[in-house]
Short mmCIF file of C-alpha atoms in Angstrom, two decimals:
data_model
loop_
_atom_site.label_atom_id
_atom_site.label_comp_id
_atom_site.label_asym_id
_atom_site.label_seq_id
_atom_site.Cartn_x
_atom_site.Cartn_y
_atom_site.Cartn_z
CA MET F 1 56.29 86.05 81.86
CA ARG F 2 56.12 85.19 78.20
CA PRO F 3 53.73 82.27 77.50
CA GLU F 4 54.64 79.27 75.35
CA ARG F 5 54.88 80.07 71.66
CA GLU F 6 51.95 77.82 70.76
CA HIS F 7 49.67 80.26 72.61
CA TRP F 8 50.91 83.46 70.97
CA ALA F 9 48.71 83.48 67.86
CA CYS F 10 45.55 82.57 69.76
CA ALA F 11 46.18 85.28 72.34
CA LEU F 12 46.98 87.90 69.69
CA ALA F 13 43.77 86.99 67.85
CA ALA F 14 41.85 87.89 71.01
CA ALA F 15 43.66 91.22 71.49
CA ASP F 16 42.59 94.55 70.01
CA ALA F 17 42.47 93.90 66.25
CA ASP F 18 43.41 97.44 65.24
CA ALA F 19 46.45 97.47 67.52
CA VAL F 20 47.55 94.06 66.20
CA ALA F 21 47.16 95.23 62.60
CA ALA F 22 49.01 98.51 63.21
CA LEU F 23 51.96 96.81 64.90
CA ALA F 24 52.24 94.01 62.32
CA ASP F 25 52.05 96.47 59.44
CA ARG F 26 54.70 98.68 61.05
CA ILE F 27 57.05 95.69 61.34
CA ARG F 28 56.25 94.61 57.81
CA ARG F 29 57.16 98.02 56.40
CA ARG F 30 60.71 97.82 57.73
CA ALA F 31 61.32 94.08 57.29
CA THR F 32 61.45 91.61 54.42
CA ILE F 33 58.71 89.02 54.52
CA ALA F 34 58.89 85.92 52.32
CA PRO F 35 56.31 83.13 52.28
CA LEU F 36 57.70 79.66 52.98
CA ALA F 37 54.52 77.92 51.88
CA PRO F 38 51.43 79.10 50.05
CA PRO F 39 49.09 80.90 52.47
CA ARG F 40 45.88 78.90 52.64
CA GLU F 41 42.35 79.76 53.61
CA GLY F 42 39.31 77.58 53.22
CA LEU F 43 37.10 75.03 54.85
CA MET F 44 38.50 72.10 56.78
CA LEU F 45 36.71 69.01 58.05
CA MET F 46 36.89 68.94 61.84
CA GLN F 47 37.35 65.43 63.15
CA MET F 48 36.21 64.54 66.68
CA ARG F 49 36.16 61.38 68.75
CA GLU F 50 32.86 60.57 70.40
CA SER F 51 33.05 59.53 74.02
CA VAL F 52 30.91 56.36 74.06
CA THR F 53 32.68 53.99 71.68
CA GLY F 54 35.65 56.25 70.97
CA SER F 55 35.08 56.28 67.22
CA LEU F 56 36.01 59.22 65.00
CA PHE F 57 33.41 61.32 63.24
CA HIS F 58 33.31 64.57 61.30
CA LEU F 59 31.71 67.30 63.36
CA GLY F 60 31.45 69.60 60.38
CA GLU F 61 33.43 72.08 58.32
CA ILE F 62 35.28 74.96 59.93
CA PRO F 63 36.93 77.98 58.31
CA MET F 64 40.70 77.73 58.57
CA ALA F 65 43.61 79.90 57.50
CA ARG F 66 47.31 79.31 57.84
CA VAL F 67 50.47 81.22 56.98
CA HIS F 68 54.14 80.22 57.18
CA LEU F 69 56.74 82.89 56.44
CA ARG F 70 60.24 84.12 57.09
CA LEU F 71 60.87 87.59 58.45
CA THR F 72 64.21 89.29 57.98
CA ALA F 73 64.96 92.58 59.70
CA PRO F 74 68.24 94.40 60.39
CA GLU F 75 68.16 93.15 64.02
CA GLY F 76 67.45 89.50 63.21
CA ALA F 77 65.48 86.92 61.27
CA ALA F 78 63.10 84.14 62.16
CA GLU F 79 60.39 81.92 60.78
CA GLY F 80 56.86 82.66 61.85
CA GLY F 81 53.57 80.92 61.44
CA ALA F 82 49.96 80.99 62.44
CA ALA F 83 46.95 78.76 61.88
CA LEU F 84 43.58 79.92 63.07
CA MET F 85 39.93 78.95 62.85
CA SER F 86 39.18 81.96 60.71
CA GLY F 87 38.62 82.91 57.10
CA ASP F 88 40.56 86.13 57.56
CA LEU F 89 43.87 85.52 55.79
CA ALA F 90 45.04 89.09 56.40
CA LEU F 91 44.64 88.64 60.15
CA VAL F 92 46.47 85.30 60.13
CA THR F 93 49.27 86.85 58.05
CA ARG F 94 49.67 89.57 60.66
CA LEU F 95 49.72 87.01 63.47
CA ALA F 96 52.47 85.10 61.65
CA ILE F 97 54.48 88.31 61.28
CA LEU F 98 54.17 89.06 65.00
CA ASP F 99 55.07 85.44 65.79
CA ALA F 100 58.26 85.78 63.75
CA ALA F 101 59.07 89.22 65.15
CA LEU F 102 58.76 88.05 68.73
CA SER F 103 60.75 84.93 67.97
CA ALA F 104 63.49 87.08 66.44
CA GLU F 105 63.43 89.38 69.51
CA LEU F 106 62.95 92.50 67.41
CA PRO F 107 62.74 95.84 69.29
CA GLU F 108 58.93 95.59 69.02
CA ALA F 109 58.95 92.44 71.20
CA PRO F 110 57.72 94.28 74.36
CA GLU F 111 54.76 95.68 72.41
CA ILE F 112 53.92 92.20 71.08
CA GLU F 113 54.17 90.76 74.58
CA ALA F 114 51.80 93.45 75.84
CA LEU F 115 49.27 92.52 73.14
CA ILE F 116 49.64 88.84 74.03
CA ALA F 117 48.99 89.66 77.69
CA GLU F 118 45.94 91.69 76.71
CA GLY F 119 44.66 88.84 74.56
CA MET F 120 45.21 86.28 77.30
CA ALA F 121 43.23 88.48 79.72
CA VAL F 122 40.38 88.61 77.20
CA GLN F 123 40.55 84.83 76.80
CA ALA F 124 40.50 84.36 80.58
CA GLU F 125 37.43 86.60 80.81
CA ILE F 126 35.67 84.61 78.07
CA ARG F 127 36.54 81.34 79.81
CA ALA F 128 35.19 82.68 83.11
CA GLN F 129 31.93 83.77 81.47
CA ARG F 130 31.54 80.39 79.81
CA ALA F 131 32.26 78.59 83.06
CA LEU F 132 29.61 80.71 84.75
CA ALA F 133 27.09 79.98 82.01
CA LEU F 134 27.89 76.28 82.22
CA ASP F 135 27.60 76.32 85.98
CA ARG F 136 24.04 77.67 85.69
CA THR F 137 23.07 74.56 83.76
CA ARG F 138 24.27 72.24 86.52
CA VAL F 139 21.54 69.99 87.90
CA ASP F 140 21.70 68.12 91.19
CA PHE F 141 19.92 64.79 91.22
CA GLN F 142 18.67 63.22 94.38
CA LEU F 143 17.86 59.54 94.38
CA LEU F 144 14.74 58.39 96.14
CA SER F 145 16.78 55.68 97.78
CA GLU F 146 18.99 58.37 99.36
CA ASP F 147 15.92 60.15 100.76
CA ASP F 148 14.75 56.91 102.20
CA ALA F 149 18.05 56.32 103.89
CA MET L 1 49.15 95.67 53.07
CA SER L 2 47.39 92.45 53.92
CA VAL L 3 48.21 89.04 52.49
CA LEU L 4 51.61 87.97 51.20
CA GLU L 5 52.64 88.31 47.57
CA LEU L 6 53.52 84.87 46.22
CA PRO L 7 56.13 84.15 43.54
CA ARG L 8 54.37 83.96 40.19
CA LEU L 9 54.65 80.19 39.81
CA TRP L 10 52.63 79.64 42.99
CA ARG L 11 49.74 81.99 42.29
CA PRO L 12 46.33 80.46 41.59
CA GLU L 13 45.90 82.42 38.35
CA THR L 14 49.21 80.97 37.08
CA HIS L 15 48.01 77.47 37.92
CA GLN L 16 44.79 78.11 36.00
CA ALA L 17 46.73 79.23 32.91
CA LEU L 18 49.10 76.26 33.20
CA PHE L 19 46.20 73.85 33.59
CA ARG L 20 44.56 75.13 30.40
CA ARG L 21 47.73 74.66 28.38
CA ILE L 22 48.52 71.22 29.83
CA LEU L 23 44.93 70.10 29.24
CA ASP L 24 45.16 71.19 25.61
CA VAL L 25 48.31 69.16 24.91
CA ALA L 26 47.03 66.21 26.96
CA ALA L 27 44.08 66.08 24.56
CA ARG L 28 46.46 66.23 21.59
CA PRO L 29 49.38 63.90 22.36
CA GLY L 30 52.59 64.95 20.68
CA GLN L 31 51.81 68.64 20.66
CA ILE L 32 54.12 70.83 22.72
CA ALA L 33 53.01 73.50 25.19
CA ASP L 34 55.36 76.44 25.60
CA LEU L 35 55.10 77.63 29.21
CA SER L 36 58.02 80.06 29.18
CA ASP L 37 55.90 83.17 29.78
CA LEU L 38 54.54 81.67 33.02
CA LEU L 39 57.65 80.20 34.58
CA ASP L 40 59.90 83.04 35.80
CA ASP L 41 62.91 80.82 35.01
CA ARG L 42 61.60 77.86 37.02
CA PRO L 43 61.55 74.47 35.23
CA ALA L 44 58.45 73.36 33.37
CA ALA L 45 58.41 70.08 35.32
CA LEU L 46 57.98 72.00 38.57
CA ALA L 47 55.21 74.06 36.99
CA ALA L 48 53.41 70.86 36.00
CA LEU L 49 53.65 69.52 39.56
CA ALA L 50 52.50 72.88 40.95
CA THR L 51 49.43 72.55 38.74
CA PHE L 52 48.67 68.93 39.57
CA CYS L 53 49.55 68.61 43.24
CA ASP L 54 47.97 69.76 46.47
CA ASN L 55 47.76 68.41 50.00
CA THR L 56 45.35 65.66 48.96
CA GLN L 57 47.87 64.11 46.54
CA THR L 58 51.05 62.08 46.95
CA LEU L 59 54.36 62.70 45.21
CA ALA L 60 57.57 60.72 44.89
CA ASP L 61 60.83 62.41 43.95
CA PRO L 62 63.23 59.44 43.80
CA THR L 63 66.08 61.49 42.33
CA GLY L 64 65.80 64.31 44.85
CA ALA L 65 65.33 66.95 42.19
CA LEU L 66 63.03 69.10 44.32
CA SER L 67 64.32 71.43 47.02
CA ASP L 68 62.75 71.53 50.46
CA ALA L 69 61.35 74.97 49.62
CA ASP L 70 59.70 73.65 46.45
CA LEU L 71 58.21 70.73 48.38
CA ALA L 72 56.81 73.17 50.96
CA PHE L 73 55.20 75.24 48.23
CA LEU L 74 53.82 72.16 46.50
CA ASP L 75 52.14 71.36 49.81
CA VAL L 76 51.96 67.72 48.81
CA ARG L 77 52.48 64.56 50.83
CA THR L 78 55.48 62.47 49.83
CA ALA L 79 55.17 58.72 49.33
CA PRO L 80 57.29 55.79 48.13
CA VAL L 81 57.55 55.72 44.36
CA GLU L 82 55.46 52.54 44.10
CA GLN L 83 52.57 54.20 45.96
CA ALA L 84 52.67 57.81 44.77
CA GLY L 85 50.04 59.36 42.54
CA PHE L 86 52.66 61.65 40.97
CA ILE L 87 56.31 60.89 40.28
CA LEU L 88 59.11 63.21 39.22
CA ALA L 89 61.88 61.39 37.32
CA ARG L 90 64.80 62.06 35.01
CA GLY L 91 64.64 60.88 31.40
CA ALA L 92 68.38 60.23 31.37
CA ASP L 93 68.01 57.54 34.06
CA ALA L 94 66.25 54.28 33.25
CA PRO L 95 63.25 53.74 35.56
CA ARG L 96 64.01 51.22 38.30
CA PHE L 97 60.55 51.15 39.85
CA THR L 98 57.03 50.00 39.15
CA PRO L 99 54.55 52.85 39.55
CA ARG L 100 50.91 52.58 40.48
CA LEU L 101 48.98 51.30 37.48
CA GLY L 102 45.45 51.61 38.84
CA THR L 103 42.94 48.79 38.72
CA LEU L 104 40.25 47.74 36.27
CA ASP L 105 37.69 49.28 38.62
CA ALA L 106 39.71 52.46 39.13
CA PRO L 107 42.21 52.96 36.30
CA GLU L 108 42.49 56.62 37.27
CA GLY L 109 44.63 55.36 40.16
CA GLY L 110 47.53 54.94 37.72
CA ALA L 111 50.42 57.31 38.39
CA LEU L 112 51.28 60.40 36.38
CA ILE L 113 55.02 60.57 35.81
CA VAL L 114 56.68 63.88 35.01
CA VAL L 115 59.88 63.03 33.17
CA MET L 116 62.52 65.72 32.86
CA VAL L 117 64.23 65.62 29.47
CA ASP L 118 66.84 67.80 27.75
CA SER L 119 64.63 68.81 24.86
CA LEU L 120 61.35 67.96 23.16
CA THR L 121 62.57 68.61 19.62
CA ASP L 122 66.21 67.53 19.33
CA GLY L 123 66.03 63.80 19.99
CA PRO L 124 65.21 60.71 17.95
CA PRO L 125 61.71 60.92 16.47
CA LEU L 126 58.85 58.98 18.02
CA THR L 127 55.77 58.38 15.90
CA LEU L 128 52.56 58.70 17.87
CA THR L 129 49.11 57.44 16.97
CA GLY L 130 45.91 57.04 18.93
CA PRO L 131 43.08 59.14 20.37
CA GLY L 132 43.60 62.88 19.93
CA ILE L 133 45.88 62.43 16.92
CA ALA L 134 44.35 62.82 13.44
CA ALA L 135 46.61 60.33 11.67
CA GLN L 136 50.02 60.36 13.26
CA THR L 137 52.38 62.88 14.74
CA VAL L 138 56.04 63.01 15.69
CA LEU L 139 57.66 63.98 18.98
CA SER L 140 61.44 64.06 19.32
CA PRO L 141 62.43 64.10 22.98
CA GLY L 142 66.16 64.41 23.64
CA GLY L 143 67.60 62.92 26.79
CA LEU L 144 65.04 60.15 27.15
CA VAL L 145 66.69 56.74 27.38
CA PRO L 146 64.89 53.97 25.42
CA ALA L 147 64.31 52.07 28.67
CA TRP L 148 61.55 54.58 29.47
CA LEU L 149 59.61 53.59 26.34
CA ASP L 150 60.09 49.89 27.08
CA ALA L 151 58.90 50.35 30.66
CA ARG L 152 55.92 52.44 29.56
CA ALA L 153 54.91 49.77 27.04
CA GLY L 154 54.86 47.23 29.85
CA TRP L 155 53.01 49.48 32.29
CA CYS L 156 50.35 50.37 29.70
CA ALA L 157 49.93 46.86 28.27
CA ASP L 158 46.72 46.20 30.20
CA PHE L 159 44.64 49.21 29.21
CA PRO L 160 42.79 50.95 30.82
CA MET L 161 45.35 50.43 33.56
CA GLY L 162 48.68 52.17 33.07
CA VAL L 163 50.52 55.43 33.55
CA ASP L 164 50.47 58.82 31.88
CA LEU L 165 53.73 60.57 31.07
CA VAL L 166 54.47 64.27 30.95
CA LEU L 167 57.77 65.00 29.19
CA ALA L 168 59.17 68.36 30.22
CA ASP L 169 62.28 70.23 29.14
CA GLN L 170 63.21 73.55 30.71
CA THR L 171 60.30 75.59 29.34
CA ARG L 172 58.00 73.23 27.43
CA LEU L 173 56.10 70.03 27.96
CA ALA L 174 54.21 67.36 26.06
CA VAL L 175 51.87 64.67 27.35
CA LEU L 176 51.89 60.98 26.47
CA PRO L 177 48.64 59.59 27.88
CA ARG L 178 48.36 55.84 28.26
CA THR L 179 46.17 55.74 25.14
CA ALA L 180 48.97 56.94 22.86
CA LYS L 181 50.75 54.29 20.79
CA ILE L 182 54.45 54.97 20.28
CA LYS L 183 56.76 53.70 17.56
CA GLY L 184 60.38 54.59 17.05
CA ALA L 185 63.59 55.19 18.95
#
């Protein structure tokens, strides 16, 4: 089943980078791609809310890239976009192209869906490894009063 | 095949070239910058905004001269005309707003107004004096109603507070900083 669109770019970023690049470049060669806003890459201040008083603070700067474009192919047209914590504008451009191509249901849609599935599997594996690492840091406290009881 | 090719007006190197030319005529009020080789048939007023604006600035377009696509490329936040840092207006229409004038502590908060005119050389002559002008110079904007000069005089009466004007025809522009004194029309 195809995941929600907001997860496509993140999943594709976790898939095999060479396969993503090859597919996006193949689509780009046969389609017309026009930017709808200037592609941006740079540093962005990441704002977080601390959990004690709930006040906002700046955690630090993160690399960020974003692309918004319109893809037009003989089979259809659609807008595509991607924003990623990355300084790799070429990668984010390719993700935006795949986003538009899947949205337009181009013939390459099954290949894009396969890459998304691959990326989501990689993400799930990373999440599982992190959960395991976090679980190893778990500490059980016993209160003296409980021992006494 | 990697990043997208942008239209010329939106490329950083074009903005750098535009900035140099606008800075030169801002330092010499009354002089005219010809931008035609950088515009690809887009209006000089849009080129000025492309140079000045980014996503940290605010822009008001009370006459709706900008298309949605241009606004997306400007990547600027829109704001009411009384609060915007940059304003795009038509010289043929008398201003019916009061722009930001800055404060004594922060006069740089005064708005910069890009006024679209028909021509910079075919209108009634204005005599300019002030910083950046050796003795006096003449600018002849066509399609600028006198109400603009009256309004500017009022907005700039309490220097250093005030506004800066950029007059732009299709391919050229001139700058009237708040320091310039204008007689005529």
